[in-house]
PDB file of C-alpha atoms and ligand atoms in Angstrom:
ATOM      1  CA  MET A   1     -20.272  44.404  16.630  1.00 56.00           C
ATOM      2  CA  SER A   2     -19.432  42.880  13.258  1.00 68.00           C
ATOM      3  CA  GLU A   3     -16.583  40.420  12.685  1.00 71.00           C
ATOM      4  CA  ALA A   4     -15.021  42.997  10.351  1.00 77.00           C
ATOM      5  CA  SER A   5     -14.344  45.363  13.227  1.00 82.00           C
ATOM      6  CA  GLU A   6     -12.390  42.780  15.239  1.00 83.00           C
ATOM      7  CA  GLY A   7      -8.757  43.770  15.698  1.00 94.00           C
ATOM      8  CA  LYS A   8      -9.419  47.420  14.917  1.00 98.00           C
ATOM      9  CA  THR A   9      -8.463  50.181  17.301  1.00 98.00           C
ATOM     10  CA  LEU A  10     -11.270  52.116  18.978  1.00 98.00           C
ATOM     11  CA  PHE A  11     -10.608  55.053  16.675  1.00 98.00           C
ATOM     12  CA  GLN A  12     -10.618  52.858  13.545  1.00 98.00           C
ATOM     13  CA  LYS A  13     -14.047  51.643  14.607  1.00 98.00           C
ATOM     14  CA  ILE A  14     -15.276  55.250  14.887  1.00 98.00           C
ATOM     15  CA  ILE A  15     -13.758  56.233  11.531  1.00 98.00           C
ATOM     16  CA  ASP A  16     -15.266  53.141   9.890  1.00 98.00           C
ATOM     17  CA  ARG A  17     -18.602  53.886  11.588  1.00 98.00           C
ATOM     18  CA  ASP A  18     -18.649  50.520  13.346  1.00 98.00           C
ATOM     19  CA  ILE A  19     -19.402  52.471  16.537  1.00 98.00           C
ATOM     20  CA  PRO A  20     -20.921  55.935  16.969  1.00 98.00           C
ATOM     21  CA  GLY A  21     -18.887  59.106  16.842  1.00 98.00           C
ATOM     22  CA  THR A  22     -19.384  62.706  15.813  1.00 98.00           C
ATOM     23  CA  ILE A  23     -17.170  63.000  12.764  1.00 98.00           C
ATOM     24  CA  VAL A  24     -16.617  66.617  11.727  1.00 98.00           C
ATOM     25  CA  TYR A  25     -14.083  66.087   8.927  1.00 98.00           C
ATOM     26  CA  GLU A  26     -12.638  63.239   6.869  1.00 98.00           C
ATOM     27  CA  ASP A  27     -10.494  62.665   3.809  1.00 98.00           C
ATOM     28  CA  ASP A  28      -8.438  59.830   2.335  1.00 98.00           C
ATOM     29  CA  HIS A  29      -5.789  60.049   5.035  1.00 98.00           C
ATOM     30  CA  CYS A  30      -7.469  61.058   8.282  1.00 98.00           C
ATOM     31  CA  ALA A  31     -10.657  61.883  10.110  1.00 98.00           C
ATOM     32  CA  ALA A  32     -11.596  64.260  12.921  1.00 98.00           C
ATOM     33  CA  PHE A  33     -14.303  63.652  15.492  1.00 99.00           C
ATOM     34  CA  ARG A  34     -15.452  65.140  18.790  1.00 98.00           C
ATOM     35  CA  ASP A  35     -13.886  63.830  21.991  1.00 98.00           C
ATOM     36  CA  ILE A  36     -16.464  61.916  24.030  1.00 98.00           C
ATOM     37  CA  ASN A  37     -15.185  63.496  27.261  1.00 98.00           C
ATOM     38  CA  PRO A  38     -14.285  67.035  26.223  1.00 98.00           C
ATOM     39  CA  GLY A  39     -11.626  68.887  28.155  1.00 98.00           C
ATOM     40  CA  ALA A  40     -12.624  72.223  26.602  1.00 98.00           C
ATOM     41  CA  PRO A  41     -15.667  73.665  24.799  1.00 98.00           C
ATOM     42  CA  THR A  42     -13.998  72.602  21.537  1.00 98.00           C
ATOM     43  CA  HIS A  43     -12.219  69.256  21.791  1.00 98.00           C
ATOM     44  CA  ILE A  44     -11.666  67.384  18.556  1.00 98.00           C
ATOM     45  CA  LEU A  45      -9.388  64.446  17.809  1.00 99.00           C
ATOM     46  CA  VAL A  46      -7.569  64.310  14.470  1.00 99.00           C
ATOM     47  CA  VAL A  47      -6.727  60.697  13.672  1.00 99.00           C
ATOM     48  CA  PRO A  48      -4.869  59.104  10.749  1.00 98.00           C
ATOM     49  CA  ARG A  49      -6.661  56.240   9.046  1.00 98.00           C
ATOM     50  CA  LYS A  50      -3.398  54.350   9.389  1.00 98.00           C
ATOM     51  CA  PRO A  51      -3.362  52.910  12.933  1.00 98.00           C
ATOM     52  CA  ILE A  52       0.058  54.190  14.071  1.00 98.00           C
ATOM     53  CA  PRO A  53       0.012  53.470  17.831  1.00 98.00           C
ATOM     54  CA  ARG A  54       2.145  56.386  19.076  1.00 98.00           C
ATOM     55  CA  LEU A  55       3.988  59.304  17.531  1.00 98.00           C
ATOM     56  CA  VAL A  56       7.325  57.520  18.096  1.00 98.00           C
ATOM     57  CA  ASP A  57       6.021  54.589  16.033  1.00 98.00           C
ATOM     58  CA  ALA A  58       5.693  56.789  12.939  1.00 98.00           C
ATOM     59  CA  SER A  59       8.415  56.250  10.340  1.00 98.00           C
ATOM     60  CA  ASP A  60      10.075  58.470   7.759  1.00 98.00           C
ATOM     61  CA  ASP A  61       7.455  57.182   5.325  1.00 98.00           C
ATOM     62  CA  ASP A  62       4.795  58.822   7.508  1.00 98.00           C
ATOM     63  CA  GLN A  63       6.321  62.286   7.314  1.00 98.00           C
ATOM     64  CA  ALA A  64       3.801  63.674   4.825  1.00 98.00           C
ATOM     65  CA  LEU A  65       0.955  62.114   6.806  1.00 98.00           C
ATOM     66  CA  LEU A  66       2.142  63.784  10.011  1.00 98.00           C
ATOM     67  CA  GLY A  67       2.232  67.142   8.246  1.00 98.00           C
ATOM     68  CA  HIS A  68      -1.224  66.499   6.885  1.00 98.00           C
ATOM     69  CA  LEU A  69      -2.550  65.861  10.405  1.00 98.00           C
ATOM     70  CA  MET A  70      -1.194  69.238  11.519  1.00 98.00           C
ATOM     71  CA  ARG A  71      -2.725  71.012   8.526  1.00 98.00           C
ATOM     72  CA  THR A  72      -6.006  69.246   9.176  1.00 98.00           C
ATOM     73  CA  ALA A  73      -5.965  70.261  12.836  1.00 98.00           C
ATOM     74  CA  ALA A  74      -5.575  73.901  11.797  1.00 98.00           C
ATOM     75  CA  LYS A  75      -8.394  73.599   9.253  1.00 98.00           C
ATOM     76  CA  VAL A  76     -10.691  71.946  11.769  1.00 98.00           C
ATOM     77  CA  ALA A  77      -9.940  74.729  14.257  1.00 98.00           C
ATOM     78  CA  GLN A  78     -10.809  77.327  11.632  1.00 98.00           C
ATOM     79  CA  ASP A  79     -14.011  75.501  10.729  1.00 98.00           C
ATOM     80  CA  GLU A  80     -14.935  75.523  14.425  1.00 98.00           C
ATOM     81  CA  GLY A  81     -14.370  79.278  14.565  1.00 98.00           C
ATOM     82  CA  VAL A  82     -11.386  78.990  16.915  1.00 98.00           C
ATOM     83  CA  GLY A  83      -8.617  79.430  14.364  1.00 97.00           C
ATOM     84  CA  ASP A  84      -6.953  82.240  16.317  1.00 97.00           C
ATOM     85  CA  ALA A  85      -6.703  80.427  19.647  1.00 98.00           C
ATOM     86  CA  PHE A  86      -6.357  76.680  19.964  1.00 98.00           C
ATOM     87  CA  ARG A  87      -3.949  74.192  21.467  1.00 98.00           C
ATOM     88  CA  LEU A  88      -2.691  70.949  19.923  1.00 98.00           C
ATOM     89  CA  VAL A  89      -1.716  68.077  22.204  1.00 98.00           C
ATOM     90  CA  ILE A  90      -0.233  64.669  21.465  1.00 98.00           C
ATOM     91  CA  ASN A  91       0.164  62.313  24.386  1.00 98.00           C
ATOM     92  CA  ASN A  92       2.911  59.812  23.576  1.00 98.00           C
ATOM     93  CA  GLY A  93       2.891  56.923  26.053  1.00 98.00           C
ATOM     94  CA  ALA A  94       0.788  55.786  28.975  1.00 98.00           C
ATOM     95  CA  ASP A  95       3.011  57.621  31.472  1.00 98.00           C
ATOM     96  CA  VAL A  96       1.918  60.987  30.078  1.00 97.00           C
ATOM     97  CA  GLY A  97      -1.729  60.030  29.768  1.00 96.00           C
ATOM     98  CA  GLN A  98      -2.093  58.273  26.419  1.00 98.00           C
ATOM     99  CA  THR A  99      -5.048  55.941  26.760  1.00 98.00           C
ATOM    100  CA  VAL A 100      -5.898  55.126  23.130  1.00 98.00           C
ATOM    101  CA  PHE A 101      -2.985  53.649  21.204  1.00 98.00           C
ATOM    102  CA  HIS A 102      -3.887  55.032  17.813  1.00 98.00           C
ATOM    103  CA  LEU A 103      -2.066  58.298  17.165  1.00 98.00           C
ATOM    104  CA  HIS A 104      -4.264  61.372  17.550  1.00 98.00           C
ATOM    105  CA  LEU A 105      -3.934  65.124  17.854  1.00 98.00           C
ATOM    106  CA  HIS A 106      -6.166  66.802  20.393  1.00 98.00           C
ATOM    107  CA  VAL A 107      -7.489  70.170  19.166  1.00 98.00           C
ATOM    108  CA  LEU A 108      -8.548  72.116  22.259  1.00 98.00           C
ATOM    109  CA  ALA A 109     -10.081  75.580  22.377  1.00 98.00           C
ATOM    110  CA  GLY A 110     -12.707  77.800  23.947  1.00 98.00           C
ATOM    111  CA  ARG A 111     -11.354  78.334  27.439  1.00 98.00           C
ATOM    112  CA  GLU A 112      -8.269  79.698  29.207  1.00 97.00           C
ATOM    113  CA  PHE A 113      -5.224  77.421  29.176  1.00 97.00           C
ATOM    114  CA  GLN A 114      -2.299  77.243  31.588  1.00 96.00           C
ATOM    115  CA  TRP A 115       1.361  77.009  30.676  1.00 97.00           C
ATOM    116  CA  PRO A 116       3.102  74.704  31.290  1.00 95.00           C
ATOM    117  CA  PRO A 117       0.253  72.224  30.830  1.00 92.00           C
ATOM    118  CA  GLY A 118      -0.624  70.073  33.830  1.00 85.00           C
TER     119      GLY A 118
HETATM  120  P1  AMP B   1      -5.333  60.103  25.016  1.00 72.05           P
HETATM  121  O1  AMP B   1      -5.533  60.059  26.508  1.00 72.05           O
HETATM  122  O2  AMP B   1      -4.353  61.178  24.562  1.00 72.05           O
HETATM  123  O3  AMP B   1      -4.997  58.744  24.454  1.00 72.05           O
HETATM  124  O4  AMP B   1      -6.708  60.563  24.413  1.00 72.05           O
HETATM  125  C1  AMP B   1      -7.744  59.680  24.192  1.00 72.05           C
HETATM  126  C2  AMP B   1      -9.000  60.501  24.074  1.00 72.05           C
HETATM  127  O5  AMP B   1      -9.992  59.718  23.461  1.00 72.05           O
HETATM  128  C3  AMP B   1      -9.561  60.983  25.415  1.00 72.05           C
HETATM  129  O6  AMP B   1      -9.624  62.413  25.443  1.00 72.05           O
HETATM  130  C4  AMP B   1     -10.946  60.343  25.466  1.00 72.05           C
HETATM  131  O7  AMP B   1     -11.917  61.167  26.071  1.00 72.05           O
HETATM  132  C5  AMP B   1     -11.228  60.092  24.005  1.00 72.05           C
HETATM  133  N1  AMP B   1     -12.164  59.008  23.730  1.00 72.05           N
HETATM  134  C6  AMP B   1     -12.199  57.791  24.294  1.00 72.05           C
HETATM  135  N2  AMP B   1     -13.202  57.061  23.779  1.00 72.05           N
HETATM  136  C7  AMP B   1     -13.800  57.837  22.844  1.00 72.05           C
HETATM  137  C8  AMP B   1     -14.900  57.659  21.960  1.00 72.05           C
HETATM  138  N3  AMP B   1     -15.597  56.517  21.937  1.00 72.05           N
HETATM  139  N4  AMP B   1     -15.249  58.681  21.160  1.00 72.05           N
HETATM  140  C9  AMP B   1     -14.574  59.848  21.184  1.00 72.05           C
HETATM  141  N5  AMP B   1     -13.500  60.081  21.995  1.00 72.05           N
HETATM  142  C10 AMP B   1     -13.135  59.091  22.816  1.00 72.05           C
END
């Protein structure tokens, strides 16, 4: 891996194409790519270019960005043909299952879901 990718989060490396990923959408503020270990037939991660570690680390200055991530998740779901039935998940913290500390929205669809989530 190049020196330039040192210090980047895993998801920055995917967005910057330092490592492989299946990117399905990108713009100036975020990118969306397929989860490598999908938990549903459609499982896409929407990730800001800015490497905010967790949702609680976002500031008031990030408010528009957070809204943009939600809008992007909805667009990605529509592009995938699952715009009428999808679930968004954000894991905030290792205790609830966050494993990559670069904020991301999971877009999940294509199977039955339970409520409350497990
Ligand atoms: P979380 O547990 O909420 O932090 O979600 C991290 C997600 O990143 C998991 O669903 C992983 O399967 C996914 N993931 C880990 N490594 C990669 C990768 N190289 N490419 C795509 N998705 C990944």
